[in-house]
CSV table of C-alpha atoms in Angstrom, one decimal:
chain,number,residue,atom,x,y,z
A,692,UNK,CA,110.1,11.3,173.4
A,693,UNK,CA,108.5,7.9,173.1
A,694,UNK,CA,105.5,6.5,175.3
A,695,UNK,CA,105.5,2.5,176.4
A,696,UNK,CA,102.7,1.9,174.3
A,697,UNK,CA,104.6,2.7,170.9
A,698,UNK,CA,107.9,1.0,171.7
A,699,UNK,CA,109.5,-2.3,172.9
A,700,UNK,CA,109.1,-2.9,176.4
A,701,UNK,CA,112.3,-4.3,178.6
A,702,UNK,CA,109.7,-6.0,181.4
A,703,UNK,CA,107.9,-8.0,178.4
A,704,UNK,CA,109.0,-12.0,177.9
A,705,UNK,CA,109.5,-11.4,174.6
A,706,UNK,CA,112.7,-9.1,174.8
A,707,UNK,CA,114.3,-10.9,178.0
A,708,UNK,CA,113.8,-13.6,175.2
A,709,UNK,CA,116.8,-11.6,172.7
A,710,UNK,CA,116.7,-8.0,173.3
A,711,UNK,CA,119.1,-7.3,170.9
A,712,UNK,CA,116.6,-6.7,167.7
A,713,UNK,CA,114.5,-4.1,170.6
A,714,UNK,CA,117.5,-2.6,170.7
A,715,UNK,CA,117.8,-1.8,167.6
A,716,UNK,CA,114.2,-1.1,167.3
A,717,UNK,CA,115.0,1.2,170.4
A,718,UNK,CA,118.1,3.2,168.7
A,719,UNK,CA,116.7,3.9,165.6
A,720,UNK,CA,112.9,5.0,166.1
A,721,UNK,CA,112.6,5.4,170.2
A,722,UNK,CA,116.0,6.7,171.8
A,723,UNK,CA,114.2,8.2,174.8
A,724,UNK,CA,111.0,6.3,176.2
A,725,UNK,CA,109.1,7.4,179.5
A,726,UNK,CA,108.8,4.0,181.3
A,727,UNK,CA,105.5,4.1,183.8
A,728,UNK,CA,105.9,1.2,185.3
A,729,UNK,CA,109.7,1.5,186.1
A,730,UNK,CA,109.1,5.3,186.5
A,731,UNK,CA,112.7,5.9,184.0
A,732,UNK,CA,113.5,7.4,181.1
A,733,UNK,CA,115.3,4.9,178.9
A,734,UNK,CA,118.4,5.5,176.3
A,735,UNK,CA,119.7,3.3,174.3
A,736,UNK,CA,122.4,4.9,171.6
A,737,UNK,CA,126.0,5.0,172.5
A,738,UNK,CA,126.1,8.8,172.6
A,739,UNK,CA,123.5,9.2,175.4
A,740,UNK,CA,124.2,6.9,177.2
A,741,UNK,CA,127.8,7.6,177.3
A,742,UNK,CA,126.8,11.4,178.0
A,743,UNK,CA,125.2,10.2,181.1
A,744,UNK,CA,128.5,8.6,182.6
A,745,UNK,CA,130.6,11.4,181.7
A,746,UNK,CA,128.3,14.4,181.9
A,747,UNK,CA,128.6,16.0,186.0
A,748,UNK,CA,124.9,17.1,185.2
A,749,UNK,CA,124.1,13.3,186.0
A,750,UNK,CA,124.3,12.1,189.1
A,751,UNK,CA,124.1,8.3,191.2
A,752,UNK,CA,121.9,9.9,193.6
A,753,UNK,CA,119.3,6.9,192.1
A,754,UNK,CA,121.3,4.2,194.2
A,755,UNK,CA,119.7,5.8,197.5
A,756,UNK,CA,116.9,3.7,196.7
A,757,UNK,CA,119.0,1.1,194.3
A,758,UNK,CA,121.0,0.0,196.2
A,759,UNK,CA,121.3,1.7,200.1
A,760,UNK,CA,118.5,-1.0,201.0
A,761,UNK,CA,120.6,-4.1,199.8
A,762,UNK,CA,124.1,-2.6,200.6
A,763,UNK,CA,124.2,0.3,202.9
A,764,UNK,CA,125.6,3.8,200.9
A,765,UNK,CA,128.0,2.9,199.3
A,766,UNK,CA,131.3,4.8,197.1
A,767,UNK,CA,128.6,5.0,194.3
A,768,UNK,CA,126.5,7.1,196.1
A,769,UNK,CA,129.2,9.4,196.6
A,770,UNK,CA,130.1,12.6,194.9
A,771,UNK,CA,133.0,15.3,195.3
A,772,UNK,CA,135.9,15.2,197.8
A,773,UNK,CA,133.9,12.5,199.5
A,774,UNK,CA,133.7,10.2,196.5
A,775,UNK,CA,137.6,11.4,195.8
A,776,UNK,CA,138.7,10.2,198.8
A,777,UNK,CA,136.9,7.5,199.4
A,778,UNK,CA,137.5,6.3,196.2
A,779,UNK,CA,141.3,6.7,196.3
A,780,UNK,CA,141.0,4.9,199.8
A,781,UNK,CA,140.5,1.8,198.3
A,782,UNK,CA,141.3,1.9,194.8
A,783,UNK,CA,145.4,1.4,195.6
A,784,UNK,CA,144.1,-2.5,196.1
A,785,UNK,CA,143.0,-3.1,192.4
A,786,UNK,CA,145.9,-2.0,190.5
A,787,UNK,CA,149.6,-1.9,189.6
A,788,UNK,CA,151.8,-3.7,192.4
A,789,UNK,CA,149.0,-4.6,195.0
A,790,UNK,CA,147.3,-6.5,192.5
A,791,UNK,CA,150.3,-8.4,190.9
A,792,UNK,CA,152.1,-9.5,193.9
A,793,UNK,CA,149.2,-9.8,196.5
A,794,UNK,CA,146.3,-11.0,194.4
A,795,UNK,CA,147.3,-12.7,191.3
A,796,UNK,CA,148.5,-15.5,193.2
A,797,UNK,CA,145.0,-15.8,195.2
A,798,UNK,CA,143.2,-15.4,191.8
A,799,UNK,CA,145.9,-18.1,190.3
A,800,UNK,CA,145.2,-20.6,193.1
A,801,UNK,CA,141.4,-20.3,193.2
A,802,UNK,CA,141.3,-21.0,189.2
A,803,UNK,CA,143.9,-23.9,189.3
A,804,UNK,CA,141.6,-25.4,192.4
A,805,UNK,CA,138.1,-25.4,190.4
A,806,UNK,CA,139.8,-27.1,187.4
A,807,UNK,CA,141.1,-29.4,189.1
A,808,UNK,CA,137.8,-30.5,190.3
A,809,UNK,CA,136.6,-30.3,186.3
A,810,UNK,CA,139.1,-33.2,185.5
A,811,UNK,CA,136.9,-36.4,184.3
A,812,UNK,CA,134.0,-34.7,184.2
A,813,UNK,CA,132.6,-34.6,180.7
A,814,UNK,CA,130.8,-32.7,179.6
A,815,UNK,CA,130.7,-30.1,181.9
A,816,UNK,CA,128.8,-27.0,182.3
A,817,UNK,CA,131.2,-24.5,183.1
A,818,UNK,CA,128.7,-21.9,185.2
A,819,UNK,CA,128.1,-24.5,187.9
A,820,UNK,CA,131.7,-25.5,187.7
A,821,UNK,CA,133.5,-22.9,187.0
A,822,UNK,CA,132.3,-19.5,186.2
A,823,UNK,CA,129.6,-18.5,189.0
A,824,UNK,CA,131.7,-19.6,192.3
A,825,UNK,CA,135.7,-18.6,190.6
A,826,UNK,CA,134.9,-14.5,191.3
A,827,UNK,CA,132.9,-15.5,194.7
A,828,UNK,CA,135.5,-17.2,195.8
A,829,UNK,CA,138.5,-15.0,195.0
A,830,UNK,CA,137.4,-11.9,196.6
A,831,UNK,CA,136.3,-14.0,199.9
A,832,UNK,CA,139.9,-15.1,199.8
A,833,UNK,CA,140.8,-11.4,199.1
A,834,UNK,CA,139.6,-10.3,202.6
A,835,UNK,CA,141.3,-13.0,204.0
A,836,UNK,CA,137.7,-14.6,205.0
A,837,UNK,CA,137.8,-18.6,205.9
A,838,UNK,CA,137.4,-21.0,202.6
A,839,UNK,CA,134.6,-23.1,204.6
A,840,UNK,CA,132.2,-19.5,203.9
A,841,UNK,CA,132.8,-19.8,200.1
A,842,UNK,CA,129.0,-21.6,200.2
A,843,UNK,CA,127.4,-19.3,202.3
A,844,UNK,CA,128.6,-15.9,199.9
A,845,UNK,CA,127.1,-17.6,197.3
A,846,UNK,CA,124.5,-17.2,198.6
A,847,UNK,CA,124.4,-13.9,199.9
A,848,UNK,CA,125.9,-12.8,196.6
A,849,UNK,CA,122.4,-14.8,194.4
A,850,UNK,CA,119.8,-12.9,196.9
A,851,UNK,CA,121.7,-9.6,196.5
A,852,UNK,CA,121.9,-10.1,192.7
A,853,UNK,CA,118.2,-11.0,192.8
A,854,UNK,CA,117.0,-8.0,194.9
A,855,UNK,CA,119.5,-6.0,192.4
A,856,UNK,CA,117.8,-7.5,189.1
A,857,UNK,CA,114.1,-7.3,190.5
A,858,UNK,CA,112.8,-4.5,188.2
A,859,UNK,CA,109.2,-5.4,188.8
A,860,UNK,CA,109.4,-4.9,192.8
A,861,UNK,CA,109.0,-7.9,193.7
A,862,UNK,CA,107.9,-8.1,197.6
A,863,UNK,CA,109.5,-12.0,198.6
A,864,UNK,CA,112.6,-10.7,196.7
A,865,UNK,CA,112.9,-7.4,198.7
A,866,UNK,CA,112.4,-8.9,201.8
A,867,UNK,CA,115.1,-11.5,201.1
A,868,UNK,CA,117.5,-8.9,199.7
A,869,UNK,CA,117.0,-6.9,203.2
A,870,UNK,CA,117.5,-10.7,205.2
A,871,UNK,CA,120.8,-11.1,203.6
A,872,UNK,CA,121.8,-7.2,204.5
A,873,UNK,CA,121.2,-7.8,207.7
A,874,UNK,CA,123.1,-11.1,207.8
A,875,UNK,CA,125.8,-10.0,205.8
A,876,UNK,CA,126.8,-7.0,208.7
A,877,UNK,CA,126.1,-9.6,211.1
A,878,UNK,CA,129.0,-11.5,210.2
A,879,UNK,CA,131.1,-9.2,208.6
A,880,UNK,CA,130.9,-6.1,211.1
A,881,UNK,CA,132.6,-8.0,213.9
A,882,UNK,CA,135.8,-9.6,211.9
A,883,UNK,CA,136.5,-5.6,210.7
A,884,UNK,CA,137.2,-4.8,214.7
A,885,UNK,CA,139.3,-7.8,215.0
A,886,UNK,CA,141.2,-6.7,211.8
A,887,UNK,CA,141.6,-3.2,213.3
A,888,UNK,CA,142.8,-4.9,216.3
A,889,UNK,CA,145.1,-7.3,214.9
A,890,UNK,CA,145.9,-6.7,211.2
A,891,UNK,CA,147.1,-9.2,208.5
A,892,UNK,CA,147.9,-9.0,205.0
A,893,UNK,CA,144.8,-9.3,203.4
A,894,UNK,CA,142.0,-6.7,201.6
A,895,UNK,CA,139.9,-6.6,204.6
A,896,UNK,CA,143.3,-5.5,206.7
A,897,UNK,CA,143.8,-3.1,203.8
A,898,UNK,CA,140.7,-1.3,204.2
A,899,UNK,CA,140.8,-1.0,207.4
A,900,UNK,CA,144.0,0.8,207.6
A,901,UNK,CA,143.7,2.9,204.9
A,902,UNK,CA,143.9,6.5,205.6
A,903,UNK,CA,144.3,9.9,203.8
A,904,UNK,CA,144.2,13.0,204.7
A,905,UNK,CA,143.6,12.0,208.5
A,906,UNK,CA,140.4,10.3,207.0
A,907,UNK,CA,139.3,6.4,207.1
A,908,UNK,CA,136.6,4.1,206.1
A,909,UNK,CA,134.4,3.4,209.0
A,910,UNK,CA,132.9,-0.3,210.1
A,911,UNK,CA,129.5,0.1,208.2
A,912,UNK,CA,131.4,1.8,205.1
A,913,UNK,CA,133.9,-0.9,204.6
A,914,UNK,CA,131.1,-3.7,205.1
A,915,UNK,CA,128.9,-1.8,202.5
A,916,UNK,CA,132.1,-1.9,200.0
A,917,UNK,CA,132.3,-5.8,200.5
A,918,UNK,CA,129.2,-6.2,199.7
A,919,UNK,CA,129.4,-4.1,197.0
A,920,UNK,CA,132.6,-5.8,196.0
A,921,UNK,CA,131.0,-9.0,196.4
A,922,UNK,CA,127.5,-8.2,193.3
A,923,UNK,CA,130.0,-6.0,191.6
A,924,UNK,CA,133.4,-8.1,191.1
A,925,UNK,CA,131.3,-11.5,191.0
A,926,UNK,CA,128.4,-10.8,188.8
A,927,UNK,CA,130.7,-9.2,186.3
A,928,UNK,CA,133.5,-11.7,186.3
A,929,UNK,CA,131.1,-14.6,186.0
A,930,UNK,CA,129.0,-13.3,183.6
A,931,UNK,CA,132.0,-11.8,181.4
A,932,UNK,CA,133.4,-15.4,181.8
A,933,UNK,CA,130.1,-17.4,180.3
A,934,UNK,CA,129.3,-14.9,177.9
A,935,UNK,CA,133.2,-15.1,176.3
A,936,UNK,CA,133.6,-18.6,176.5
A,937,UNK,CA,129.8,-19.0,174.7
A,938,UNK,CA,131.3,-16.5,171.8
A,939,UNK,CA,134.5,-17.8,171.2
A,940,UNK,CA,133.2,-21.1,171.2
A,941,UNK,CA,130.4,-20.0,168.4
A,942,UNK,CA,133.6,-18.3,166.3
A,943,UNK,CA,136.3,-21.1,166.3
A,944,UNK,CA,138.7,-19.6,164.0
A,945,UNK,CA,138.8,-16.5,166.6
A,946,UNK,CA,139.0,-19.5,169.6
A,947,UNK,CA,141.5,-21.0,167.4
A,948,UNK,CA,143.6,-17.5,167.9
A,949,UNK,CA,143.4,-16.4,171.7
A,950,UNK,CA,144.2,-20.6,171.9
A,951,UNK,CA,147.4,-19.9,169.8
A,952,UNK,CA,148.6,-15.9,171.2
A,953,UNK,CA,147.1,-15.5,174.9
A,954,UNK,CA,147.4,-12.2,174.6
A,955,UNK,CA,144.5,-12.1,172.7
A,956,UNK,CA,142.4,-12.5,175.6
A,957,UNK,CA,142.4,-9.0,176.8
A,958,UNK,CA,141.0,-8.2,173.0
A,959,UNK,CA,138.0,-11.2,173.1
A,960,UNK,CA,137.6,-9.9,176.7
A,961,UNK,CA,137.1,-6.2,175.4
A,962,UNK,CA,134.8,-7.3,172.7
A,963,UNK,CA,132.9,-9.3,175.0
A,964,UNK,CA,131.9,-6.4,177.1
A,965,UNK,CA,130.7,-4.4,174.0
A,966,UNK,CA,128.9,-6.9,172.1
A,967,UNK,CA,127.5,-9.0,175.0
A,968,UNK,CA,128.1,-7.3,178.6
A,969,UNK,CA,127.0,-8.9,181.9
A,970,UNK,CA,125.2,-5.5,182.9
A,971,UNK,CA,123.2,-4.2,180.2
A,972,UNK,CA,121.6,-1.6,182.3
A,973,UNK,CA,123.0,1.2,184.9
A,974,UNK,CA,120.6,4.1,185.9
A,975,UNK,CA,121.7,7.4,186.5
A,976,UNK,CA,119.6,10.9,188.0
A,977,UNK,CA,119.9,14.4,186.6
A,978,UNK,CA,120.6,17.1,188.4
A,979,UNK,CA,119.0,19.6,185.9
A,980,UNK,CA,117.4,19.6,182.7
A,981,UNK,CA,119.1,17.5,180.1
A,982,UNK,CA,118.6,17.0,176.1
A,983,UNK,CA,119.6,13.8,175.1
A,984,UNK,CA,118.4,12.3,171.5
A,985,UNK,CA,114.8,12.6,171.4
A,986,UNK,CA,113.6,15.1,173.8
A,987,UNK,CA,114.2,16.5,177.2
A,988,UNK,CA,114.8,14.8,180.8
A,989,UNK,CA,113.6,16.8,183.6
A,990,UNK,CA,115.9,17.4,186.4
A,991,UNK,CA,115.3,14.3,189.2
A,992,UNK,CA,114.1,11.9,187.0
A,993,UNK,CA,115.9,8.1,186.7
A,994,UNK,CA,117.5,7.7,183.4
A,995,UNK,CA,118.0,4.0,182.8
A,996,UNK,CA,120.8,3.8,180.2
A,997,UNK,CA,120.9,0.3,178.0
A,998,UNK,CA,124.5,-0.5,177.9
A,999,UNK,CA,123.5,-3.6,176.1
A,1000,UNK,CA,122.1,-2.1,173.6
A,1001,UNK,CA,125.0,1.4,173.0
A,1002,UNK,CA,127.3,-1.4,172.7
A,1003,UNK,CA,125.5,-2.4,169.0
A,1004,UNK,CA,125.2,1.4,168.1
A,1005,UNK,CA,126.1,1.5,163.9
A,1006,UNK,CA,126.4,4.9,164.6
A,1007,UNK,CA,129.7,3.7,166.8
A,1008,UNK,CA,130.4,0.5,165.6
A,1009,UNK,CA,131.2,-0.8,162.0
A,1010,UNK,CA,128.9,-4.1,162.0
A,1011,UNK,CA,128.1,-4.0,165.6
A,1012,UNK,CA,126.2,-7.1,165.7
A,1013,UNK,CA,129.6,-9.5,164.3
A,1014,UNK,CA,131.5,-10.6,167.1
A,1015,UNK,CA,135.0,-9.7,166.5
A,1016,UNK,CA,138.1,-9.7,168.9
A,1017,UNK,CA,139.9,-8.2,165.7
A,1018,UNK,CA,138.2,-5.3,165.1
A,1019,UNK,CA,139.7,-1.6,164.8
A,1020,UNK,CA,137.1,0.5,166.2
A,1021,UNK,CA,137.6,-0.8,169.8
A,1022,UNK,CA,141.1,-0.1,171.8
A,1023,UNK,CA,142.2,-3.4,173.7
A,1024,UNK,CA,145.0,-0.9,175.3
A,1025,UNK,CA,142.4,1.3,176.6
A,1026,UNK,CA,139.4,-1.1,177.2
A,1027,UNK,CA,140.3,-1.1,181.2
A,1028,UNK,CA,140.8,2.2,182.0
A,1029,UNK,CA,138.9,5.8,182.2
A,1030,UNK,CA,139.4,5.7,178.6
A,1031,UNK,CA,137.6,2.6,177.4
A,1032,UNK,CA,135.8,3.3,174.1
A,1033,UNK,CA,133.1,0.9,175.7
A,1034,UNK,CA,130.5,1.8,178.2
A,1035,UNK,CA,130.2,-1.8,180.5
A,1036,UNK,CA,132.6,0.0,183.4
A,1037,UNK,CA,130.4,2.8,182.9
A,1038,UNK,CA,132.9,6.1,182.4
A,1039,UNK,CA,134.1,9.7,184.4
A,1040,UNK,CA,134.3,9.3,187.8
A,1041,UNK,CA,132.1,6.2,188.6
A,1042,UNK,CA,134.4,3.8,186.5
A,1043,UNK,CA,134.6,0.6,187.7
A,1044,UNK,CA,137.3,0.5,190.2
A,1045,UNK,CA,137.4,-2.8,189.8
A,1046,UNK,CA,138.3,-2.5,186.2
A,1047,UNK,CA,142.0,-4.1,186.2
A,1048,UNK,CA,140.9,-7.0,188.8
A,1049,UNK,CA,138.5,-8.5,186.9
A,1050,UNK,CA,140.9,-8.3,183.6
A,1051,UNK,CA,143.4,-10.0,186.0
A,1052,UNK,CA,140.9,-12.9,186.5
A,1053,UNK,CA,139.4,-13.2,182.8
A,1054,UNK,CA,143.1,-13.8,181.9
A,1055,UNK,CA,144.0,-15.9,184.2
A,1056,UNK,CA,140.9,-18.4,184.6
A,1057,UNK,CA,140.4,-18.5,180.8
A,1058,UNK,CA,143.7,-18.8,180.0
A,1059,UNK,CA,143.8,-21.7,182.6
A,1060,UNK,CA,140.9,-23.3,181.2
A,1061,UNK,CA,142.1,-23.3,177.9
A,1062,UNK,CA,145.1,-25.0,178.9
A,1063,UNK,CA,142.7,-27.8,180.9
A,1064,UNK,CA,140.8,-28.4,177.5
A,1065,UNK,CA,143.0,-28.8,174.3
A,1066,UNK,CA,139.4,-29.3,172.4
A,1067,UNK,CA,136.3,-28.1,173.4
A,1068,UNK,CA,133.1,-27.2,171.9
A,1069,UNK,CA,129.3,-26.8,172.7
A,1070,UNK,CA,127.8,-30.2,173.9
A,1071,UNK,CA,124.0,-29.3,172.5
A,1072,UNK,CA,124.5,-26.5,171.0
A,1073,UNK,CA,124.8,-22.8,171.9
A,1074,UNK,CA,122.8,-22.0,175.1
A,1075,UNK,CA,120.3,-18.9,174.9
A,1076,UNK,CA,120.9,-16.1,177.1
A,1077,UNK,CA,118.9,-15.1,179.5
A,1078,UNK,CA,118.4,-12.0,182.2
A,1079,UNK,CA,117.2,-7.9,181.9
A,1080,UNK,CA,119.1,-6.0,184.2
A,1081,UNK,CA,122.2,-8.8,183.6
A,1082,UNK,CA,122.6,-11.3,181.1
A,1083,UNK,CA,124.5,-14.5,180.1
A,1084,UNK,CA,123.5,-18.0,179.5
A,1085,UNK,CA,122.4,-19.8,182.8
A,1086,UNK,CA,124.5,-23.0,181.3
A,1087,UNK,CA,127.2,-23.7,179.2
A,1088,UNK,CA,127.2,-27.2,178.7
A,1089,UNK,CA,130.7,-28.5,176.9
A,1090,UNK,CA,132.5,-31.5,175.6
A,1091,UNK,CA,135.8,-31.7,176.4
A,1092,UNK,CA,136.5,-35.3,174.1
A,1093,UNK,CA,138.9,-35.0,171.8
A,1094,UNK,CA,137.6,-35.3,168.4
């Protein structure tokens, strides 16, 4: 095991700057570093840190203090029959004839509405307009919430991100974090009676009548699963979205091909998430002793495993560090499911449930933009990424002119 002082540290400026040569740094000389200041263990190859998703020796009991504060407990925090039927409670809303027929219409109408507003405007930077409010606003029109909120879970959805990303405790963050709890089950606590009162066909309605077993979600539980639902599905989607477009536009010949077969989108998509996730760091707690490549994790401990950085492993990957939607080492079929050969949806029983959803939305809203902009390309360049805990570029500036 590795101490700070002889290996790269994720809180400096200089590897928010580009972490991806710590990384590798990280992987090949210090695969397990004792973190005082975060008080984790960090891992960094593929193989550990995919042990810690699968392995039932690791546990989520680290979101107590994660993410109960922000959220309220959540399905995360869950283990056993609990998490089983919880889980199954409200995963029926993110796949297979739910999704198609209920939801891809709401995701198709909120993508057609934001490019619509994109028309003339040139260039354009396609986080502000497109990418940071497109997830946001599809899941608030998921629960069947009024279009005139959009604005205010933007906000709610920044301050939880922040309190979610704010490694260094910061006190001003925290205490907006717990604001926006509190203001969140304000508003959301009393429309879940009147939806268990008076139904309708929306996510919220969904939730709310789910049963199995005899056994349903209670008020505080389906709030904290929105606002789960609302960092989760939003960050990802939006991040997944800035970080594509930014790598397809740097490889043009592989833009040229998800332009010309959209099928290809699922494959840029997958390849997005390995080389260039929006998380690149989920934290998980032993509940014994644990070897993992260079040394031993006491039972108890946080583990803070660098998806980021497993997603560049050589020892996974042929030529990790080329983006490639064509490559063979990474299964496009499987890239959504339990039996993703990436790590960003984590793996075992905490996979995203929200897997399919947000697969749903990067095919439809690229796809869409795409079609809104027969040329495109950067309009000053590439933009630098930016972010720890999640990353993309904060802007993505582009030109729109045919050439």
């Amino acid at each position: 095991m590795t101490a700070l002082q002889d290996a790269p540290d994720i809180l400096s400026a200089e590897f928010a700057r580009n972490p991806y040569p710590y990384y590798r740094i990280m992987r090949d000389q210090h695969p397990l570093i004792w973190h005082e200041g975060m008080q984790s263990y960090i891992v960094s190859r593929y193989d550990d840190v995919e042990k810690a998703f699968r392995d039932p020796v690791f546990t989520s009991k680290n979101y107590d203090w994660q993410l109960e504060p922000v959220h309220g407990r959540t399905i995360l925090q869950m283990d056993g029959r609990e998490h089983a039927t919880h889980r199954a409670l409200v995963s029926a809303a993110f796949r297979g004839n739910e999704l198609e027929t209920k939801f891809r219409p709401v995701i198709e109408r909120n993508s057609r509405e934001l490019i619509e507003r994109l028309r003339g405007r040139n260039p354009v930077d396609l986080v502000e307009a497109f990418a940071t409010r497109f997830p946001i606003n599809v899941i608030v029109d998921m629960l069947g919430l009024p279009k005139s909120d959009h604005d205010r879970f933007h906000r709610w959805y920044t301050s939880i991100m922040a309190f979610l990303s704010n490694l260094t405790q910061d006190p001003d963050v925290m205490a907006e974090g717990a604001r926006t709890r509190d203001e969140f089950a304000a508003y959301l606590i009393p429309i879940i009676r009147q939806r268990r009162a008076d139904p309708g066909d929306d996510l919220l309605s969904t939730l709310c009548a789910a049963e199995i077993d005899g056994e349903r979600m209670t008020d505080e539980e389906i709030k904290a699963f929105c606002s789960l639902l609302l960092t989760a599905g939003g960050e990802t989607t939006d991040k997944a979205i800035t970080s594509m477009m930014k790598n397809l536009l740097e490889h043009p010949e592989q833009l040229d091909a998800v332009r010309a077969d959209r099928t290809l989108i699922g494959a840029a998509f997958a390849e997005t998430l390995r080389f260039s996730p929006p998380v690149h760091m989920i934290m998980r707690q032993p509940d014994e002793d644990v070897e993992l490549s260079g040394g031993v994790v006491p039972a108890g401990s946080t583990v803070t495993c660098l998806i980021g950085a497993a997603g560049r492993d050589d020892r996974h990957y042929a030529n990790p560090e080329n983006f490639d939607i064509f490559r063979d080492d990474l299964t496009t079929t499987k890239a959504f499911s339990a039996a993703a050969d990436h790590l960003a949806f984590c793996l075992g029983r905490h996979f995203c449930v929200g897997a399919m959803l947000a697969k749903t939305e990067i095919e439809i809203g690229v796809g869409m933009l795409l079609d809104a902009m027969p040329t495109v390309r950067f309009s000053d360049g590439a933009p630098p990424e930016a972010g720890v805990f999640t990353r993309a570029p904060t802007e993505l500036w582009v030109d729109c002119t045919p050439a």
